Each structure stands twice: as structure tokens, then as C-alpha cells.
Coordinates of C-alpha atoms and ligand atoms in Angstrom, one line a residue:
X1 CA 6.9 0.4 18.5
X2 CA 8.8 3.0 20.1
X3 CA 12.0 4.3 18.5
X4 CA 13.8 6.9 18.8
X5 CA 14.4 7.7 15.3
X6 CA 11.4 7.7 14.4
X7 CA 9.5 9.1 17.2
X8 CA 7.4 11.6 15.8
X9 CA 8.6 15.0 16.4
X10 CA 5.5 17.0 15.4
X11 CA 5.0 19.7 17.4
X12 CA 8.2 20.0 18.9
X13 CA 9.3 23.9 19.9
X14 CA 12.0 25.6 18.4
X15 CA 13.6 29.3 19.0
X16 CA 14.6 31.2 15.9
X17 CA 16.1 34.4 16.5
X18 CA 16.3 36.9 14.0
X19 CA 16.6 40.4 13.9
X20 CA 14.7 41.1 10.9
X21 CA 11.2 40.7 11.9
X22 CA 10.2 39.7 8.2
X23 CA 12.3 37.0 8.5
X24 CA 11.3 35.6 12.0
X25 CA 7.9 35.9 10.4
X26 CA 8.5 34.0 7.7
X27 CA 10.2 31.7 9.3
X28 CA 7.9 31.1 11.9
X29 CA 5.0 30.4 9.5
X30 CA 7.1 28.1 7.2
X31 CA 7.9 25.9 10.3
X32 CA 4.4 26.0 11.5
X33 CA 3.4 24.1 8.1
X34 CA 6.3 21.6 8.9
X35 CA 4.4 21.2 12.5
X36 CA 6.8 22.8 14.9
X37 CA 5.7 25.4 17.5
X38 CA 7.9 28.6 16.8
X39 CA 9.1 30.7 19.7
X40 CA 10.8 33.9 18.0
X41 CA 13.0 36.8 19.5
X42 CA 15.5 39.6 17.6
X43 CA 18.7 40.1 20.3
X44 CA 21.2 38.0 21.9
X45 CA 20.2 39.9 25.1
X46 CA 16.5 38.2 24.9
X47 CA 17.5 35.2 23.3
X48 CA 19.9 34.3 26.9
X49 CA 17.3 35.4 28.8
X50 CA 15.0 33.5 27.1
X51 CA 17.0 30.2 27.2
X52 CA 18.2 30.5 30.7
X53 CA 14.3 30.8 31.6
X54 CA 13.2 27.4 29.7
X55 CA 14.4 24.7 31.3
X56 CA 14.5 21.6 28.6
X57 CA 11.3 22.3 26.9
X58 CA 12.9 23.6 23.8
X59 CA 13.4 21.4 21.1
X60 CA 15.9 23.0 19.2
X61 CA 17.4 26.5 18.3
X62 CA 17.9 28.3 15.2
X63 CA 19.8 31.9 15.3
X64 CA 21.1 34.2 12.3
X65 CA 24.7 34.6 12.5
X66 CA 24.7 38.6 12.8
X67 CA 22.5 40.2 15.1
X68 CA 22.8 43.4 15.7
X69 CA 26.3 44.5 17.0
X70 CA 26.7 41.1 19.0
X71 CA 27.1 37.0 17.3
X72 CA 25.0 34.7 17.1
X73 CA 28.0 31.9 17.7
X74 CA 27.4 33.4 21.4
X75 CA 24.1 31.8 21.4
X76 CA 25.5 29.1 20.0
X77 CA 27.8 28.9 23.3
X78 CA 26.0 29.4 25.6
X79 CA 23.6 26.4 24.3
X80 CA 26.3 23.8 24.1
X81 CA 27.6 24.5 27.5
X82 CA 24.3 24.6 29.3
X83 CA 21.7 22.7 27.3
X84 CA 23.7 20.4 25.4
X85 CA 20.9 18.0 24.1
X86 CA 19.9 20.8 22.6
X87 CA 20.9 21.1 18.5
X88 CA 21.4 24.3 17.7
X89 CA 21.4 25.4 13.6
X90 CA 23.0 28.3 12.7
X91 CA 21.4 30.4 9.8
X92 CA 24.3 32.7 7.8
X93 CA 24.1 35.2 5.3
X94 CA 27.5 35.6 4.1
X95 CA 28.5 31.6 4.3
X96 CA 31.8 32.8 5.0
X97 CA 34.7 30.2 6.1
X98 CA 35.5 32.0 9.2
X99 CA 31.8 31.2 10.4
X100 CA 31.9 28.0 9.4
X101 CA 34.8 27.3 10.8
X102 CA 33.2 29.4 14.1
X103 CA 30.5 27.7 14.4
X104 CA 32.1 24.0 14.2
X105 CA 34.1 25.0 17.2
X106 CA 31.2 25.9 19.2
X107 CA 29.5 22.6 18.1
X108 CA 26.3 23.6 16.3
X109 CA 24.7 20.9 14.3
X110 CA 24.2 22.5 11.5
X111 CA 24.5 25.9 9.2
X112 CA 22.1 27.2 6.4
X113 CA 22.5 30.0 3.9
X114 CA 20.2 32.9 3.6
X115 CA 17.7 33.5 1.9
X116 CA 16.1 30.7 4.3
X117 CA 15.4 27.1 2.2
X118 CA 12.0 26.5 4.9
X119 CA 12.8 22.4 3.7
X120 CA 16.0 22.7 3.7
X121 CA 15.5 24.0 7.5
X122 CA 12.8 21.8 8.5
X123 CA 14.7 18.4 7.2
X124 CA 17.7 19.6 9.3
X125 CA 15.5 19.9 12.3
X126 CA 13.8 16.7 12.1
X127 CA 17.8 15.0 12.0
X128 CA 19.1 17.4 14.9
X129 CA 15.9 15.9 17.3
X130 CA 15.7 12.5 16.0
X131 CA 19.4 12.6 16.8
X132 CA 19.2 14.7 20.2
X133 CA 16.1 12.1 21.2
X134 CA 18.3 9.1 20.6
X135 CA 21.0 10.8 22.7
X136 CA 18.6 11.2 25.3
X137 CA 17.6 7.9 25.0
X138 CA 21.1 6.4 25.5
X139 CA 21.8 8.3 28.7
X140 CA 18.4 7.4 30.3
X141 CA 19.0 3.5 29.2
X142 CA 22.5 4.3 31.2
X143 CA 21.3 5.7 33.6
X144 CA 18.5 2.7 34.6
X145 CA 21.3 0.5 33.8
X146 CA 23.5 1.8 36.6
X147 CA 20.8 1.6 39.0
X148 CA 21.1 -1.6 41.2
X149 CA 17.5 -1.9 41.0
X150 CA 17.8 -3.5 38.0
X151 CA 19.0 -6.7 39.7
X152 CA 16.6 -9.1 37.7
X153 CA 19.0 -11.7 35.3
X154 CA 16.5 -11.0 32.4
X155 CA 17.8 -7.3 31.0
X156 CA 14.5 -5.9 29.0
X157 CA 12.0 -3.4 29.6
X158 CA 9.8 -3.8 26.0
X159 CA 6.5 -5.6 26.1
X160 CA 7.5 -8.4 24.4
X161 CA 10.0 -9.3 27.1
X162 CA 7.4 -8.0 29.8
X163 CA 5.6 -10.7 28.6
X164 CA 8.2 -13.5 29.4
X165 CA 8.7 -11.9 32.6
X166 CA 5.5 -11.7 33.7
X167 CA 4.8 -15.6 32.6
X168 CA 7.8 -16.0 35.1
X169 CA 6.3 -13.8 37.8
X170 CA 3.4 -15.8 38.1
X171 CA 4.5 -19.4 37.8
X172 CA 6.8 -18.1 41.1
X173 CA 6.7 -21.0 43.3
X174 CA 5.1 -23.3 41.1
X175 CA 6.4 -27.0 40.0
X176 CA 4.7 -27.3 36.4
X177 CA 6.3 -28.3 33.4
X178 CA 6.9 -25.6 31.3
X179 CA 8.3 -25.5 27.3
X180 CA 10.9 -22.7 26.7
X181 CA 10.8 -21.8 23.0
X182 CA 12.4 -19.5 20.9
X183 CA 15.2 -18.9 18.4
X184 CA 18.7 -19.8 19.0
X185 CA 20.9 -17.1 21.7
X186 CA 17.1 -15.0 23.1
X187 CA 17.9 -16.8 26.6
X188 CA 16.1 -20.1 26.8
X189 CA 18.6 -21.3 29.0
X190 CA 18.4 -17.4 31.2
X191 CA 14.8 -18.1 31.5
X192 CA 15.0 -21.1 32.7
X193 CA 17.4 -20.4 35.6
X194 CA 14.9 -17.9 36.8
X195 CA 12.1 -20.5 37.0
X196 CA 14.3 -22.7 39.0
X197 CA 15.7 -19.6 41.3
X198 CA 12.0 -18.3 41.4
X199 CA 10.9 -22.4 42.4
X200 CA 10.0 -23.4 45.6
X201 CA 13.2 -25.3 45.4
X202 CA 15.7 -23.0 44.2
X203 CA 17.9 -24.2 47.0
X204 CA 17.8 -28.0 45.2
X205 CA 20.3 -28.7 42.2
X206 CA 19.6 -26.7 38.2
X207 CA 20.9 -29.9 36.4
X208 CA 21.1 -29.1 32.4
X209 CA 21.2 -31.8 29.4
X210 CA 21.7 -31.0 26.3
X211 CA 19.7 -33.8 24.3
X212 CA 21.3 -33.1 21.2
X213 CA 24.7 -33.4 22.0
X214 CA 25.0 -37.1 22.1
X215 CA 23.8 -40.4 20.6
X216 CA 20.5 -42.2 21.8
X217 CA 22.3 -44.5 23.8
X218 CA 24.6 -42.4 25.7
X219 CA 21.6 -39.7 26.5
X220 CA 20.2 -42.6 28.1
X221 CA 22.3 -43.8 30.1
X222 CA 23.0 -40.2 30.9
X223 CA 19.5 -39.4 32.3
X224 CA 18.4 -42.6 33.6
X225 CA 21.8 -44.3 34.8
X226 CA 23.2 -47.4 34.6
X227 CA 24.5 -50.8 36.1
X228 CA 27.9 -51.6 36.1
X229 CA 28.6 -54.1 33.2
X230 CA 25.5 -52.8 31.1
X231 CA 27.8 -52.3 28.7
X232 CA 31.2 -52.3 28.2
X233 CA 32.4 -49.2 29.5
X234 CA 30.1 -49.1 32.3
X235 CA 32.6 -50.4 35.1
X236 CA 30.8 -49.3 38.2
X237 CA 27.1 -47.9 38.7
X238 CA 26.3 -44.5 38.0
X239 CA 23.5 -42.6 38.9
X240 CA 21.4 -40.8 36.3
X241 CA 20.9 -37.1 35.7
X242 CA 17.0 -37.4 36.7
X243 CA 17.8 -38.6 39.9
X244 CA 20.8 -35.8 40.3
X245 CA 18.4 -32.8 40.0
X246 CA 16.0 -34.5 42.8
X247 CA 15.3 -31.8 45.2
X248 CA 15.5 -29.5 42.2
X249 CA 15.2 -29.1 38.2
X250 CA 16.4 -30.9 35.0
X251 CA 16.5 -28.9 32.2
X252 CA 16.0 -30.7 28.9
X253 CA 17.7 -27.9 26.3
X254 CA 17.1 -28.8 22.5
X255 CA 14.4 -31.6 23.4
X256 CA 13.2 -31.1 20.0
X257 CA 16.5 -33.2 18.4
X258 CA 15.7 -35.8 20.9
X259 CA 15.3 -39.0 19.5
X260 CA 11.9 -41.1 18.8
X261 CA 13.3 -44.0 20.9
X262 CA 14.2 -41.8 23.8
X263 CA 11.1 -40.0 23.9
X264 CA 9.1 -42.8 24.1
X265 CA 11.3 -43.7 27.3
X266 CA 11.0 -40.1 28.2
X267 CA 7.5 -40.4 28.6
X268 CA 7.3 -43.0 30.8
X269 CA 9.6 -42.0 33.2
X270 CA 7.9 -38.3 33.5
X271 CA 4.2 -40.6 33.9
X272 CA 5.6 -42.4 36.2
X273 CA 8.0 -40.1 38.1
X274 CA 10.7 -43.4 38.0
X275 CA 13.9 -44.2 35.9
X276 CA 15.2 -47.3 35.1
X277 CA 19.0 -47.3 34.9
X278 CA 20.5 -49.2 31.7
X279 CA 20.9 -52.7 33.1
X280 CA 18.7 -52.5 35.8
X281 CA 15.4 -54.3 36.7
X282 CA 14.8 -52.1 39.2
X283 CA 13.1 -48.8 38.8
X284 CA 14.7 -45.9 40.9
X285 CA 12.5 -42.7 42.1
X286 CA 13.1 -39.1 41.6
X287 CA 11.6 -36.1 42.1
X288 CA 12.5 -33.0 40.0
X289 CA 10.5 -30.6 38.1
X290 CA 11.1 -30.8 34.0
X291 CA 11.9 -27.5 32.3
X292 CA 12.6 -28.0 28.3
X293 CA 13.6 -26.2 25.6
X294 CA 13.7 -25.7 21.8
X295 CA 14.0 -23.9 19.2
X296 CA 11.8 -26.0 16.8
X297 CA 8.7 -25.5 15.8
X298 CA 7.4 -28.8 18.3
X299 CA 3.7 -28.4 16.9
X300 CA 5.1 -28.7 13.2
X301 CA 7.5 -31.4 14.7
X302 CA 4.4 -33.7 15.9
X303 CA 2.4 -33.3 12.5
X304 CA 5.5 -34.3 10.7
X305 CA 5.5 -37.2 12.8
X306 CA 9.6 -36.8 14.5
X307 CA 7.6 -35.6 17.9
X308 CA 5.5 -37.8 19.9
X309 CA 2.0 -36.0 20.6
X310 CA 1.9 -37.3 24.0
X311 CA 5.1 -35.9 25.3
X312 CA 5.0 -32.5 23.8
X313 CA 1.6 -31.8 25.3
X314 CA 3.1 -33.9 29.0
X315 CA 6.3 -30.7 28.4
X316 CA 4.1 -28.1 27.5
X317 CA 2.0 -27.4 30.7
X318 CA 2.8 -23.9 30.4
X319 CA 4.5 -22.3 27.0
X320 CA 6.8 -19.6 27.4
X321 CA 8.2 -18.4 24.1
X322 CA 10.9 -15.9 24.5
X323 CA 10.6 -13.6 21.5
X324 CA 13.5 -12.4 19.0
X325 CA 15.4 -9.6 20.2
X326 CA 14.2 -7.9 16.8
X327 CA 10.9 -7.8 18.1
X328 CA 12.4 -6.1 21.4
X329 CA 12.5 -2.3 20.4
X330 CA 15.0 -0.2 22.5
X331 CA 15.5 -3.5 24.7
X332 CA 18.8 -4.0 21.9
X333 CA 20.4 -0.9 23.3
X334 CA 19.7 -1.7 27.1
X335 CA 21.0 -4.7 26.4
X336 CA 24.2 -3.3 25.1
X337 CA 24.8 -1.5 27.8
X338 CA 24.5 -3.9 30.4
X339 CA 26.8 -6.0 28.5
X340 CA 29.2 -2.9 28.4
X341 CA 28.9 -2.4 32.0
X342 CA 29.5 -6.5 32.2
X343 CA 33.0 -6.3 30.3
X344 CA 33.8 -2.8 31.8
X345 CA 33.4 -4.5 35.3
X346 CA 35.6 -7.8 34.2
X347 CA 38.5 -5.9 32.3
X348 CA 38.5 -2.4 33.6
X349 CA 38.4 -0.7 30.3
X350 CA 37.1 2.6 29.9
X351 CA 34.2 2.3 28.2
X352 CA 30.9 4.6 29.3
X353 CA 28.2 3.5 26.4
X354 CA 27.5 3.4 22.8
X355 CA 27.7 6.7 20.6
X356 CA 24.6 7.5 19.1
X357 CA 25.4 6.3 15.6
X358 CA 25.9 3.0 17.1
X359 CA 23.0 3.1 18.5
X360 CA 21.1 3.4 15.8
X361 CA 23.1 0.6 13.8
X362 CA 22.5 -1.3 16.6
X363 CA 18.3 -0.4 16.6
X364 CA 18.5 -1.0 12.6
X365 CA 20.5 -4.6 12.7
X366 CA 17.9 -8.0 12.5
X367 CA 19.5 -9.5 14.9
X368 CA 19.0 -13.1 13.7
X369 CA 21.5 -14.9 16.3
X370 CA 19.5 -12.6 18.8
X371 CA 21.2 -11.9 22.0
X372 CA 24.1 -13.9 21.8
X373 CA 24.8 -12.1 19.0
X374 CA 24.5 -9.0 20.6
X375 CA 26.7 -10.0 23.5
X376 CA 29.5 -11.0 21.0
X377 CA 28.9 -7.9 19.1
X378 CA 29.5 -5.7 22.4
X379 CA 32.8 -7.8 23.8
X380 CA 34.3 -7.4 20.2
X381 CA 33.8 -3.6 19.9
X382 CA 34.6 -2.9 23.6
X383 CA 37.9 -4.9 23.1
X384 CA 38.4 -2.6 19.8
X385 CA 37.7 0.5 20.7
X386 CA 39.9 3.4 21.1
X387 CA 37.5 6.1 22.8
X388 CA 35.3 5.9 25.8
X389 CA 31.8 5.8 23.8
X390 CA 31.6 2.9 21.1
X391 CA 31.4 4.1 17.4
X392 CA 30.0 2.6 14.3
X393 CA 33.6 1.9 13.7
X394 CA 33.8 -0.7 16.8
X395 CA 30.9 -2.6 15.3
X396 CA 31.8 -5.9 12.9
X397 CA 31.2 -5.0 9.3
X398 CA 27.9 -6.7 8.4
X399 CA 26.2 -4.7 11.1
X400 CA 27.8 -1.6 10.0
X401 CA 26.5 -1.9 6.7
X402 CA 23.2 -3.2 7.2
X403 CA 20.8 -2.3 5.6
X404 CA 17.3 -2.8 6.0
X405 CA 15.1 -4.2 3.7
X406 CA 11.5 -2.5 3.3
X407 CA 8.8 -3.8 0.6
X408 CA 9.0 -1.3 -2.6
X409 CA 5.1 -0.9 -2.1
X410 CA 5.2 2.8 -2.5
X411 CA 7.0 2.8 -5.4
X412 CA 5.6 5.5 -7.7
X413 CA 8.0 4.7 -10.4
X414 CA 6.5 1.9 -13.2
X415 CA 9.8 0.4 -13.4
X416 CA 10.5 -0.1 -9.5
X417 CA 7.1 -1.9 -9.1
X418 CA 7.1 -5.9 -8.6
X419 CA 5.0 -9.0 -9.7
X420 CA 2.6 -9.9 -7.1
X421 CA 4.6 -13.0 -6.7
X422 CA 7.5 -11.3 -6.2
X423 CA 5.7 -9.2 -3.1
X424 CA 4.1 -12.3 -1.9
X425 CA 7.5 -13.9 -2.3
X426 CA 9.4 -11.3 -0.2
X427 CA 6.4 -11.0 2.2
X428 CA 6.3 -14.2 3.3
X429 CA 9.8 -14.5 3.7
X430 CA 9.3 -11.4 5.8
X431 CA 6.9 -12.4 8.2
X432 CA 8.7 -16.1 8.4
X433 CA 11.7 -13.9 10.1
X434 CA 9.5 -12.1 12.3
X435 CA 8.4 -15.1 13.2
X436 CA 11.7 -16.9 13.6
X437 CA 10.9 -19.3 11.5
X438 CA 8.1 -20.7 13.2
X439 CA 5.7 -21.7 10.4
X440 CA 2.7 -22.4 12.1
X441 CA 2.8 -19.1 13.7
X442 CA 3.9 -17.4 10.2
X443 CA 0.5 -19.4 8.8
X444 CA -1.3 -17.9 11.5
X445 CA 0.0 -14.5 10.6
X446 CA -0.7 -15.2 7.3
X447 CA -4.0 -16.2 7.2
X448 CA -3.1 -19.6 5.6
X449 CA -3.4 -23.3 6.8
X450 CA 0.0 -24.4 7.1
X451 CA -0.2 -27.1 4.4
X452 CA -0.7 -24.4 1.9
X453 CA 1.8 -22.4 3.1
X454 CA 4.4 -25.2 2.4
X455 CA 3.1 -25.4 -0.9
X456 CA 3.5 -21.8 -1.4
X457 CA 7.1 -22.0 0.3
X458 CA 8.1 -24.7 -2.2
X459 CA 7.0 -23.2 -5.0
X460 CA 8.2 -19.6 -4.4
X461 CA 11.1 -21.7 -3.0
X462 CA 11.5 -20.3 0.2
X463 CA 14.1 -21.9 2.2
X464 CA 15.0 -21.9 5.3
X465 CA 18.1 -19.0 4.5
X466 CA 15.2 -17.0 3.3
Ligands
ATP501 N1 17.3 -10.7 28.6 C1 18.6 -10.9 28.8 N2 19.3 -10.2 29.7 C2 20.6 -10.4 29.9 N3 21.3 -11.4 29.3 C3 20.7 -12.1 28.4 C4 19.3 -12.0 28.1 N4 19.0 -12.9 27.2 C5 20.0 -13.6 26.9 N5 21.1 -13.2 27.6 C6 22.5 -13.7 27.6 O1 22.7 -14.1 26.2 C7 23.4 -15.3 26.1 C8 22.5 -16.3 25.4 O2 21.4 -16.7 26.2 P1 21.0 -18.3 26.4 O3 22.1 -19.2 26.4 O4 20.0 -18.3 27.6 O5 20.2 -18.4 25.0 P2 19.5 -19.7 24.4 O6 18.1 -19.3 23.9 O7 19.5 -20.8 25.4 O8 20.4 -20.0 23.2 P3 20.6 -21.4 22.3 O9 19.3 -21.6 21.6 O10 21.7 -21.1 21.4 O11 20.9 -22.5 23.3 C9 23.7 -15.7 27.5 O12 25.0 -15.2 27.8 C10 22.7 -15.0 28.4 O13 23.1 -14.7 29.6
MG502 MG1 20.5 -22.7 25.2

């Protein structure tokens, strides 16, 4: 996985200028150890002509304060005008308050006493590039943002949206039945437009139901019709949603809360290609192509017995799963910033991106109502915010403070270490939210046959808040 923060930054090239050649020594072997590729000089004079050569490839800078007759703050200038993704650390002798105060104004990351602290330098480098990366990052994801190019509905460049994409790509033009899972707010419903508008009849109608919005009886008289009098608000015919998206597709959302009776009738009239309105005799033809969705686990669903076999495998010609946006990478931060762009383009706020803390609150966050979530998150903070990049500020509180949760396996302290049901326990629980829940794919993961991963689910009791 590919993020910013921690992109390793092991042999990245730093200038230290010094004019005391033990110290530039010194310093240039201590960072060496730390992995960095040391570039030294001893004067202002060759440190400008130095930078004003290099175009980009230096990592970072680090200058003492006094060299010579002339500052190093003018270093320190000249970086933050003309390179400024490039941190620069200044290194002081005297720590006075004037140089602080100096080199704050000129925007250096950060300042270090003499006699050099080589960890205390090396740690501060690692934060100035992780942070000058992510920065980087941010204006390259706004930058392929802004580009029309992008034109494509589904925002996402990581593989595990490449995936979905591609699974869209090639079923272009074809009339299959095709299952959309995935947890609630990653885009079922997005994907499923760009089948029908990718279909060979995109022209025809995109006609959605949600099957778990209503009673059996009304969702079948919704689908299939019905004849006036069937019942006693029907007072005139009405034509069914199946035969509405003829020419085009129906779009089953939540067919997993769809109920036994219905599915039964379900089946028939996808075998059959035929519905027969509520108080009818006769059967009426239509011809649409059947898109569902869910965000059940349908295999589990069928071995529990609430899922007929026959129609889960007659909807699942082709299974697109459309993953969290926690297993996404940097696609949470293109995301954002479409959906900036989106609210900047419908309100005419002032808004240009995220800052780079809020970025990486953003990148750290789990996500669990996925997309949807992130949406909201971005409307809210763009409505909030008081300055043209959003802060950490913008961002509702329980993403602020997230924090996320790692396995104490490294522990080195007695105390700190857990039972091995308590590591099983939070491991499982782990991989169930990777998985979104999915528990025959978290069995899979697991290397367990699902039955005993219920048992172990009950008896570490597991839920489903877990
Ligand atoms: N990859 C994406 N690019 C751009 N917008 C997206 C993307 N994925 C989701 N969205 C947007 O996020 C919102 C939620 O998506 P959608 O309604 O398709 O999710 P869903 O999986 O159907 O959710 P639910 O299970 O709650 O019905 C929508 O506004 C959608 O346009
Ligand atoms: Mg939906």
C-alpha cells in the first residue's frame, strides 16, 4: 500500500551546509547511518549556487545559522520562495530568540541546537519529507482532479477500485446479470449506472427498486403490476416496474432483505422473462437486464436458509464487489477533492483542497460508512471552513481524534503483552472489518471453515459492532 506517510524515505538527499568542515563531516556520516545521501558545502555563495543548479532532486536542507560573515536564514529564503516543497531545518548555535523568531518568518520547518543531536536531526528529517511528500501528494491528486480527463463517474485510481472498473470495462455492452456487493455508501448504486450507461441500451430507462423499503405485498405489486380491483386501493391498472425498465435496466438495490415469498416469484419471472400483474391471469412480457445489489453476505444468506440458492446463483452471473474505501489507499483523498471541487462548483466557495494535516486524518480514519461518509465529511467541513485549504479543524470530531488501533504484538514490555485469546479476539475482529463484515470471506482469510468461525465469534463474543 502506498502512503505517503509512510513511504520510505531511505535514501533521500539532503544539503547540510556548514562552515566547519568537522561538522559537515560529522554530520554527513551520522546521516549516512540514518540512510540519507549527504550533499555538503561551507558558504551561502555555494550553497545558492548549488540549489539554483538542482532542480527538485533535493530532499531537504539543513544550514547552520552563522556562516561566515553572511546568514543562513538567507538560505532559508531563498528555499521557501523557490523550492517550497522543500523543508528546510535550521541548525543554531546560540538558540537565541531573535533566530528563532528569524527563522519562523522565513518558514523553516524546523531548528536544532548545536552540538548537532544526529537523532534528533534525522527524526526531524523523516517528519519534514513524510510531510513535504504528502504535500506533494495533495497537489498532484489536484492537479488530476482538475483535468477533464477524469470524466469517468467512478473517482479512484487504487487497485482495488481498478478492479471494479476493469470488471465494468469488460462487461461494456453486455446484458448479463451481475450482483453488486459491498458495504453500505462504496457506490453500489454508482456502479450500477455505469453498467447501464456502458449497456448496449443505455439509451433505454435505469429503473431502481429498493426491495427493502416496503412490505411483500406492495413490492409486488410494485414490480409486477396490477389489475384494477386486485385489491382495494388498486382503482385502475398499473403497469409494473419490470415492464417500465423494458428497453433498459431494473436495478434490484438491497435484494438481500427481499422476502422468501417474493423471491420465489422473483425467480420465475427472471426464468421466464414474464410478470404477472396482481389480479391478472394473464402474463405480460418484458425485457430488461437485472442488475442487484446488497450488502449482505448472500452466500451466508443461502446456508442460513433466508436466500433461495436458485436465485442468488440466476443474480450472480458476474460478481462485482466494490471494496471499502479503507482498502482504497490515496483513493480517500482523490475522493475528497473531487467532492471539494463538487461543492466548490454548486456554492462558489473558496475552497482549493485539504491541508496536509487533513489529509492525513483523512488517510488514517476507517472509514466504516465508506464513501458516503466521506462525501458528508467534505460538504460539512467545506461549509465550516474559514480559509481556502481545509484543516483538521473542519473535520467532525470522531475523525479528528481517531485513532488507529494496531495489535500490541511488539510489545517488549511484560506487562503490555496479551492472552492469546485476547490477540485472537482483536484479530479476528480485525480482519472481519477488513472484510466488511463478510464472514465467509473473513473465514477464508482466516483459514477457518465458517461454522467454526461462528463458534469462535460467539464465544469470544464478537458482534457485529465489533
Ligand atoms: N468512486 C466514486 N466516485 C465518485 N463518487 C462516488 C464513488 N463512490 C461513491 N460515490 C458517491 O458516494 C455516494 C454513495 O454511493 P452509492 O449510493 O452508490 O453507494 P451504495 O453502495 O449504493 O450505498 P448504500 O449501500 O447505502 O445504498 C453517492 O453520492 C455516490 O455518487
Ligand atoms: Mg445504494
Amino acid at each position: 500500500m502506498q502512503r505517503p506517510s509512510t513511504t520510505s524515505l531511505y535514501g533521500s538527499r539532503v544539503l547540510l551546509i556548514d562552515d566547519d568542515e568537522d561538522t559537515r563531516d560529522l554530520g554527513a556520516m551520522g546521516l549516512a547511518k540514518h540512510g540519507y545521501q549527504t550533499q555538503t558545502c561551507s558558504s551561502v555563495e555555494e550553497a545558492l549556487e548549488l540549489l539554483e543548479r538542482s532542480n527538485g532532486e533535493l530532499g531537504a536542507v539543513v544550514t547552520d545559522l552563522q556562516l561566515g560573515s553572511r546568514s543562513g536564514l538567507e538560505v532559508c529564503e531563498w528555499v521557501t520562495q523557490n523550492r517550497p516543497d522543500t523543508p528546510v531545518i535550521l541548525v543554531t548555535g546560540h538558540g537565541s530568540l531573535d533566530a528563532a523568531i528569524g527563522a519562523i518568518r522565513v518558514g523553516v520547518w524546523d531548528f536544532i541546537n548545536k552540538p548537532i543531536d544526529l537523532s534528533r536531526l534525522a527524526h526531524s528529517l523523516e517528519r519534514a519529507l513524510s510531510h513535504s511528500r504528502l504535500k506533494q501528494e495533495v497537489t498532484r491528486l489536484r492537479e488530476s482532479v482538475a483535468r477533464p480527463a477524469v470524466a469517468a463517474p467512478i473517482v479512484g485510481e487504487s487497485r482495488a477500485i481498478r478492479a471494479v472498473l476493469d470488471l465494468v470495462e469488460r462487461l461494456h455492452e453486455s446484458d448479463v446479470s451481475v450482483l453488486i456487493t459491498g458495504e453500505s455508501g462504496t457506490g453500489k448504486e454508482l456502479v450500477a449506472r455505469a453498467l447501464h450507461n456502458t449497456s448496449n441500451h443505455a439509451e433505454g430507462p435505469f429503473v431502481a427498486v429498493n426491495c427493502a423499503a416496503m412490505p411483500a405485498a406492495l413490492l409486488e405489486s410494485e414490480l409486477f403490476g396490477h389489475k384494477r380491483g386486485a385489491f382495494t386501493d388498486a382503482r385502475e391498472d398499473r403497469e409494473g416496474l419490470f415492464v417500465r425498465a423494458s428497453g433498459g435496466t431494473i436495478f434490484l438495490d438491497e435484494i438481500g432483505e427481499m422476502p422468501m415469498e417474493m423471491q420465489a416469484k422473483l425467480l420465475r419471472t427472471l426464468q421466464d422473462s414474464r410478470v404477472r400483474p396482481v389480479g391478472s391471469d394473464d402474463e405480460v412480457a418484458f425485457e430488461a437486464r437485472v442488475l442487484s445489489a446488497t450488502n449482505r453476505d448472500l452466500e451466508d444468506a443461502v446456508e442460513q436458509g433466508t436466500f433461495r440458492e436458485d436465485l442468488y446463483y440466476r443474480l450472480n452471473v458476474v460478481h462485482v464487489p466494490v471494496p471499502p474505501l479503507r482498502a482504497r489507499d490515496n483513493d480517500v483523498l482523490l475522493l475528497a477533492q473531487h467532492f471539494i471541487e463538487a461543492v466548490v462548483a454548486r456554492t462558489g466557495k473558496q475552497v482549493v483542497g485539504l491541508s496536509s494535516q487533513a489529509a492525513q486524518k483523512l488517510i488514517d480514519y476507517h472509514w466504516p460508512g465508506n464513501v458516503r461518509e466521506l462525501q458528508n465529511c467534505i460538504e460539512r467541513a467545506v461549509a465550516l471552513t474559514r480559509f481556502e485549504e481545509l484543516t483538521v479543524d473542519d473535520l467532525p470530531p470522531k475523525i479528528r481524534r481517531y485513532q488507529a488501533t494496531r495489535l500490541v504484538l511488539d510489545a517488549d514490555d511484560v506487562e503490555q503483552m496479551l492472552t492469546l485469546e485476547a490477540v485472537e479476539r482483536r484479530y479476528i475482529a480485525r480482519v472481519l472489518e477488513a472484510t466488511g463484515g463478510n464472514k465467509t470471506h473473513a473465514a477464508r482469510v482466516l483459514g477457518l471453515d465458517r461454522r467454526t468461525l461462528y463458534r469462535k465469534l460467539d464465544r469470544l463474543e464478537i458482534g457485529d459492532k465489533d
